[in-house]
C-alpha atoms as a printed R data frame, in Angstrom:
    type eleno elety resid chain resno       x        y       z
1   ATOM     1    CA   MET     A     1 -11.407  -82.346 188.048
2   ATOM     2    CA   ASN     A     2 -10.282  -84.790 185.337
3   ATOM     3    CA   HIS     A     3 -13.365  -86.846 185.907
4   ATOM     4    CA   SER     A     4 -15.648  -83.815 185.349
5   ATOM     5    CA   ALA     A     5 -13.785  -82.816 182.215
6   ATOM     6    CA   SER     A     6 -14.138  -86.329 180.767
7   ATOM     7    CA   GLY     A     7 -17.882  -86.202 181.830
8   ATOM     8    CA   ARG     A     8 -18.323  -82.817 179.929
9   ATOM     9    CA   ALA     A     9 -16.490  -84.312 176.786
10  ATOM    10    CA   THR     A    10 -18.752  -87.283 176.897
11  ATOM    11    CA   ALA     A    11 -21.826  -85.018 177.178
12  ATOM    12    CA   LEU     A    12 -20.552  -82.900 174.269
13  ATOM    13    CA   ARG     A    13 -20.013  -86.024 172.234
14  ATOM    14    CA   ASN     A    14 -23.532  -87.279 172.985
15  ATOM    15    CA   ARG     A    15 -25.114  -83.902 172.199
16  ATOM    16    CA   TYR     A    16 -22.802  -82.981 169.246
17  ATOM    17    CA   GLY     A    17 -22.356  -86.441 167.757
18  ATOM    18    CA   ALA     A    18 -18.573  -86.331 167.492
19  ATOM    19    CA   SER     A    19 -15.453  -85.496 169.561
20  ATOM    20    CA   PRO     A    20 -14.577  -81.942 170.733
21  ATOM    21    CA   LEU     A    21 -11.635  -82.088 168.348
22  ATOM    22    CA   HIS     A    22 -14.009  -82.499 165.418
23  ATOM    23    CA   LEU     A    23 -15.942  -79.472 166.535
24  ATOM    24    CA   LEU     A    24 -12.671  -77.465 166.795
25  ATOM    25    CA   LEU     A    25 -11.596  -78.456 163.309
26  ATOM    26    CA   VAL     A    26 -14.959  -77.652 161.837
27  ATOM    27    CA   LEU     A    27 -14.974  -74.137 163.516
28  ATOM    28    CA   ALA     A    28 -11.358  -73.584 162.272
29  ATOM    29    CA   SER     A    29 -12.373  -74.593 158.734
30  ATOM    30    CA   PHE     A    30 -15.351  -72.045 158.830
31  ATOM    31    CA   ALA     A    31 -13.012  -69.361 160.091
32  ATOM    32    CA   LEU     A    32 -10.713  -70.201 157.199
33  ATOM    33    CA   ALA     A    33 -13.559  -70.043 154.799
34  ATOM    34    CA   VAL     A    34 -14.814  -66.679 156.121
35  ATOM    35    CA   TYR     A    35 -11.241  -65.283 155.893
36  ATOM    36    CA   ALA     A    36 -10.889  -66.521 152.251
37  ATOM    37    CA   GLY     A    37 -14.381  -65.155 151.376
38  ATOM    38    CA   ILE     A    38 -13.537  -61.750 152.884
39  ATOM    39    CA   ARG     A    39 -10.222  -61.656 150.882
40  ATOM    40    CA   LEU     A    40 -11.963  -62.879 147.695
41  ATOM    41    CA   LEU     A    41 -14.763  -60.295 147.947
42  ATOM    42    CA   ASN     A    42 -12.245  -57.357 148.493
43  ATOM    43    CA   GLY     A    43 -11.954  -56.990 144.778
44  ATOM    44    CA   ASP     A    44 -15.002  -57.440 142.437
45  ATOM    45    CA   THR     A    45 -17.657  -58.278 144.945
46  ATOM    46    CA   LEU     A    46 -20.650  -58.300 142.557
47  ATOM    47    CA   GLY     A    47 -18.650  -60.274 140.032
48  ATOM    48    CA   VAL     A    48 -17.783  -62.932 142.535
49  ATOM    49    CA   VAL     A    49 -21.238  -63.205 143.886
50  ATOM    50    CA   ILE     A    50 -22.609  -63.539 140.343
51  ATOM    51    CA   TRP     A    51 -20.058  -66.197 139.532
52  ATOM    52    CA   PHE     A    52 -21.006  -68.185 142.613
53  ATOM    53    CA   VAL     A    53 -24.698  -67.989 142.044
54  ATOM    54    CA   GLY     A    54 -24.250  -68.776 138.366
55  ATOM    55    CA   ALA     A    55 -22.046  -71.780 139.200
56  ATOM    56    CA   ALA     A    56 -24.596  -72.964 141.800
57  ATOM    57    CA   LEU     A    57 -27.408  -72.670 139.252
58  ATOM    58    CA   LEU     A    58 -25.454  -74.238 136.443
59  ATOM    59    CA   HIS     A    59 -24.654  -77.126 138.772
60  ATOM    60    CA   ASP     A    60 -28.124  -77.695 140.225
61  ATOM    61    CA   LEU     A    61 -30.156  -77.014 137.047
62  ATOM    62    CA   VAL     A    62 -28.001  -78.457 134.372
63  ATOM    63    CA   LEU     A    63 -24.989  -80.692 135.439
64  ATOM    64    CA   LEU     A    64 -26.769  -82.515 138.344
65  ATOM    65    CA   PRO     A    65 -29.597  -83.768 136.223
66  ATOM    66    CA   CYS     A    66 -27.117  -84.616 133.486
67  ATOM    67    CA   TYR     A    67 -24.782  -86.725 135.400
68  ATOM    68    CA   SER     A    68 -27.696  -88.193 137.492
69  ATOM    69    CA   VAL     A    69 -29.386  -89.450 134.316
70  ATOM    70    CA   THR     A    70 -25.968  -90.683 133.005
71  ATOM    71    CA   ASP     A    71 -25.325  -92.620 136.240
72  ATOM    72    CA   ARG     A    72 -28.865  -94.212 136.221
73  ATOM    73    CA   GLY     A    73 -28.214  -95.252 132.598
74  ATOM    74    CA   THR     A    74 -24.821  -96.744 133.634
75  ATOM    75    CA   GLN     A    75 -26.440  -98.629 136.520
76  ATOM    76    CA   TRP     A    76 -29.160  -99.872 134.202
77  ATOM    77    CA   LEU     A    77 -26.559 -100.998 131.683
78  ATOM    78    CA   PHE     A    78 -24.562 -102.796 134.282
79  ATOM    79    CA   ARG     A    79 -27.447 -104.221 136.295
80  ATOM    80    CA   GLY     A    80 -25.988 -106.810 138.544
81  ATOM    81    CA   ARG     A    81 -27.127 -109.801 140.416
82  ATOM    82    CA   GLN     A    82 -29.655 -109.547 143.230
83  ATOM    83    CA   GLU     A    83 -28.187 -109.755 146.677
84  ATOM    84    CA   PRO     A    84 -29.902 -111.719 149.415
85  ATOM    85    CA   GLY     A    85 -30.750 -108.457 151.415
86  ATOM    86    CA   GLY     A    86 -32.794 -107.177 148.354
87  ATOM    87    CA   GLY     A    87 -29.972 -104.841 146.988
88  ATOM    88    CA   THR     A    88 -28.312 -105.224 143.673
89  ATOM    89    CA   HIS     A    89 -24.518 -105.807 143.410
90  ATOM    90    CA   ARG     A    90 -23.055 -103.646 140.686
91  ATOM    91    CA   PRO     A    91 -19.257 -103.425 141.063
92  ATOM    92    CA   SER     A    92 -18.640 -102.651 137.454
93  ATOM    93    CA   VAL     A    93 -20.517  -99.276 137.639
94  ATOM    94    CA   ASN     A    94 -17.571  -97.810 139.604
95  ATOM    95    CA   HIS     A    95 -15.298  -98.750 136.805
96  ATOM    96    CA   VAL     A    96 -17.219  -96.256 134.653
97  ATOM    97    CA   ARG     A    97 -17.796  -93.677 137.474
98  ATOM    98    CA   VAL     A    98 -14.173  -93.279 138.482
99  ATOM    99    CA   PRO     A    99 -12.571  -92.532 135.074
100 ATOM   100    CA   ALA     A   100 -15.589  -90.363 134.154
101 ATOM   101    CA   PHE     A   101 -15.098  -88.417 137.359
102 ATOM   102    CA   VAL     A   102 -11.349  -87.947 136.774
103 ATOM   103    CA   ALA     A   103 -11.790  -87.007 133.138
104 ATOM   104    CA   GLY     A   104 -14.616  -84.586 134.130
105 ATOM   105    CA   THR     A   105 -12.434  -82.955 136.783
106 ATOM   106    CA   LEU     A   106  -9.597  -82.601 134.258
107 ATOM   107    CA   PHE     A   107 -12.013  -81.014 131.765
108 ATOM   108    CA   LEU     A   108 -13.386  -78.716 134.518
109 ATOM   109    CA   VAL     A   109  -9.891  -77.480 135.298
110 ATOM   110    CA   TRP     A   110  -8.633  -77.178 131.733
111 ATOM   111    CA   TRP     A   111 -11.721  -76.364 129.723
112 ATOM   112    CA   PRO     A   112 -10.614  -73.069 128.281
113 ATOM   113    CA   LEU     A   113  -7.521  -74.833 126.796
114 ATOM   114    CA   ILE     A   114  -9.408  -78.084 125.826
115 ATOM   115    CA   LEU     A   115 -11.996  -76.046 123.961
116 ATOM   116    CA   ARG     A   116  -9.259  -73.782 122.429
117 ATOM   117    CA   GLN     A   117 -10.376  -70.545 124.080
118 ATOM   118    CA   ASP     A   118  -6.744  -69.825 124.859
119 ATOM   119    CA   GLY     A   119  -6.861  -66.041 125.479
120 ATOM   120    CA   HIS     A   120  -4.284  -65.240 128.163
121 ATOM   121    CA   TYR     A   121  -3.708  -68.953 129.065
122 ATOM   122    CA   THR     A   122  -1.286  -69.750 126.169
123 ATOM   123    CA   PRO     A   123   1.507  -67.408 127.334
124 ATOM   124    CA   ALA     A   124   1.044  -68.792 130.923
125 ATOM   125    CA   THR     A   125   1.314  -72.383 129.935
126 ATOM   126    CA   GLY     A   126   3.881  -71.872 127.144
127 ATOM   127    CA   LEU     A   127   1.899  -74.357 125.001
128 ATOM   128    CA   SER     A   128  -0.335  -73.860 122.135
129 ATOM   129    CA   ALA     A   129  -4.099  -74.594 122.881
130 ATOM   130    CA   GLU     A   130  -4.117  -77.087 120.024
131 ATOM   131    CA   VAL     A   131  -2.341  -79.678 122.124
132 ATOM   132    CA   PHE     A   132  -4.906  -79.808 125.063
133 ATOM   133    CA   LEU     A   133  -7.899  -81.466 123.427
134 ATOM   134    CA   PRO     A   134  -5.923  -84.469 122.036
135 ATOM   135    CA   ARG     A   135  -4.103  -84.816 125.280
136 ATOM   136    CA   TRP     A   136  -7.190  -84.659 127.393
137 ATOM   137    CA   LEU     A   137  -8.819  -87.240 124.978
138 ATOM   138    CA   LEU     A   138  -5.773  -89.622 125.345
139 ATOM   139    CA   ILE     A   139  -5.743  -89.273 129.094
140 ATOM   140    CA   THR     A   140  -9.549  -90.014 129.145
141 ATOM   141    CA   ALA     A   141  -9.077  -93.098 126.933
142 ATOM   142    CA   ALA     A   142  -6.177  -94.252 129.034
143 ATOM   143    CA   LEU     A   143  -8.320  -93.903 132.260
144 ATOM   144    CA   PHE     A   144 -11.192  -95.896 130.765
145 ATOM   145    CA   LEU     A   145  -8.750  -98.565 129.387
146 ATOM   146    CA   ALA     A   146  -6.982  -98.945 132.734
147 ATOM   147    CA   SER     A   147 -10.360  -99.162 134.497
148 ATOM   148    CA   ALA     A   148 -11.499 -101.914 131.881
149 ATOM   149    CA   LEU     A   149  -8.319 -103.832 132.445
150 ATOM   150    CA   VAL     A   150  -8.965 -103.698 136.307
151 ATOM   151    CA   LEU     A   151 -12.584 -104.861 135.840
152 ATOM   152    CA   ILE     A   152 -11.372 -107.784 133.631
153 ATOM   153    CA   VAL     A   153  -8.753 -108.894 136.058
154 ATOM   154    CA   ARG     A   154 -11.252 -108.598 139.048
155 ATOM   155    CA   THR     A   155 -13.830 -110.520 137.089
156 ATOM   156    CA   TRP     A   156 -11.255 -113.228 136.223
157 ATOM   157    CA   LEU     A   157 -10.087 -113.594 139.755
158 ATOM   158    CA   ARG     A   158 -13.621 -113.617 141.068
159 ATOM   159    CA   LEU     A   159 -14.633 -116.354 138.552
160 ATOM   160    CA   ARG     A   160 -11.415 -118.417 139.049
161 ATOM   161    CA   PRO     A   161 -12.703 -120.492 142.108
162 ATOM   162    CA   ARG     A   162 -15.986 -121.305 140.202
163 ATOM   163    CA   ARG     A   163 -13.948 -122.582 137.184
164 ATOM   164    CA   LYS     A   164 -11.664 -124.597 139.558
165 ATOM   165    CA   ALA     A   165 -14.793 -126.145 141.139
166 ATOM   166    CA   ALA     A   166 -16.355 -126.892 137.794
167 ATOM   167    CA   ARG     A   167 -13.226 -128.514 136.530
168 ATOM   168    CA   ALA     A   168 -13.013 -130.607 139.755
169 ATOM   169    CA   GLN     A   169 -16.592 -131.734 139.283
170 ATOM   170    CA   ALA     A   170 -15.997 -132.668 135.709
171 ATOM   171    CA   ARG     A   171 -12.871 -134.680 136.705
172 ATOM   172    CA   ALA     A   172 -14.917 -136.396 139.332
173 ATOM   173    CA   ARG     A   173 -17.675 -137.211 136.981
174 ATOM   174    CA   ARG     A   174 -15.141 -138.715 134.499
175 ATOM   175    CA   ALA     A   175 -13.494 -140.770 137.182
176 ATOM   176    CA   THR     A   176 -16.755 -142.435 138.188
177 ATOM   177    CA   LYS     A   177 -17.673 -143.439 134.583
């Protein structure tokens, strides 16, 4: 009996591409999403649908081309050395992507307050909307600064063996003269 159950699990894994536990978790997440959707659409159904369609169109038609072009420009700016397999090594691009992503996510969450469209948010936060733009700019600057420092340290550590080898070669040349 156990042998046939493991055979069925193997057959499911071969056909589905993952374990039965993965399938169970995916189905549970779909059930949770359906439940949340039903609860969300109980109120203003048309407003929610318009918001989702508008958000999808805004993302696909405006935001995706903007950050794709920005990422391509960053890749071009930080073009790296050619790898033996034909690819290009660009580790420094991620030192721009990560802080930009975090700053963008913070902006997405807090944009009404950052852009001083406080409305009903000011009483909820207990802060004036005037403080959010400078704080977001400071956080963004700190993220990029920390990322630049990490890049500098990584580059220094990566180049350190080369500098040691060059000093050893120079010492060897001087010793033979």
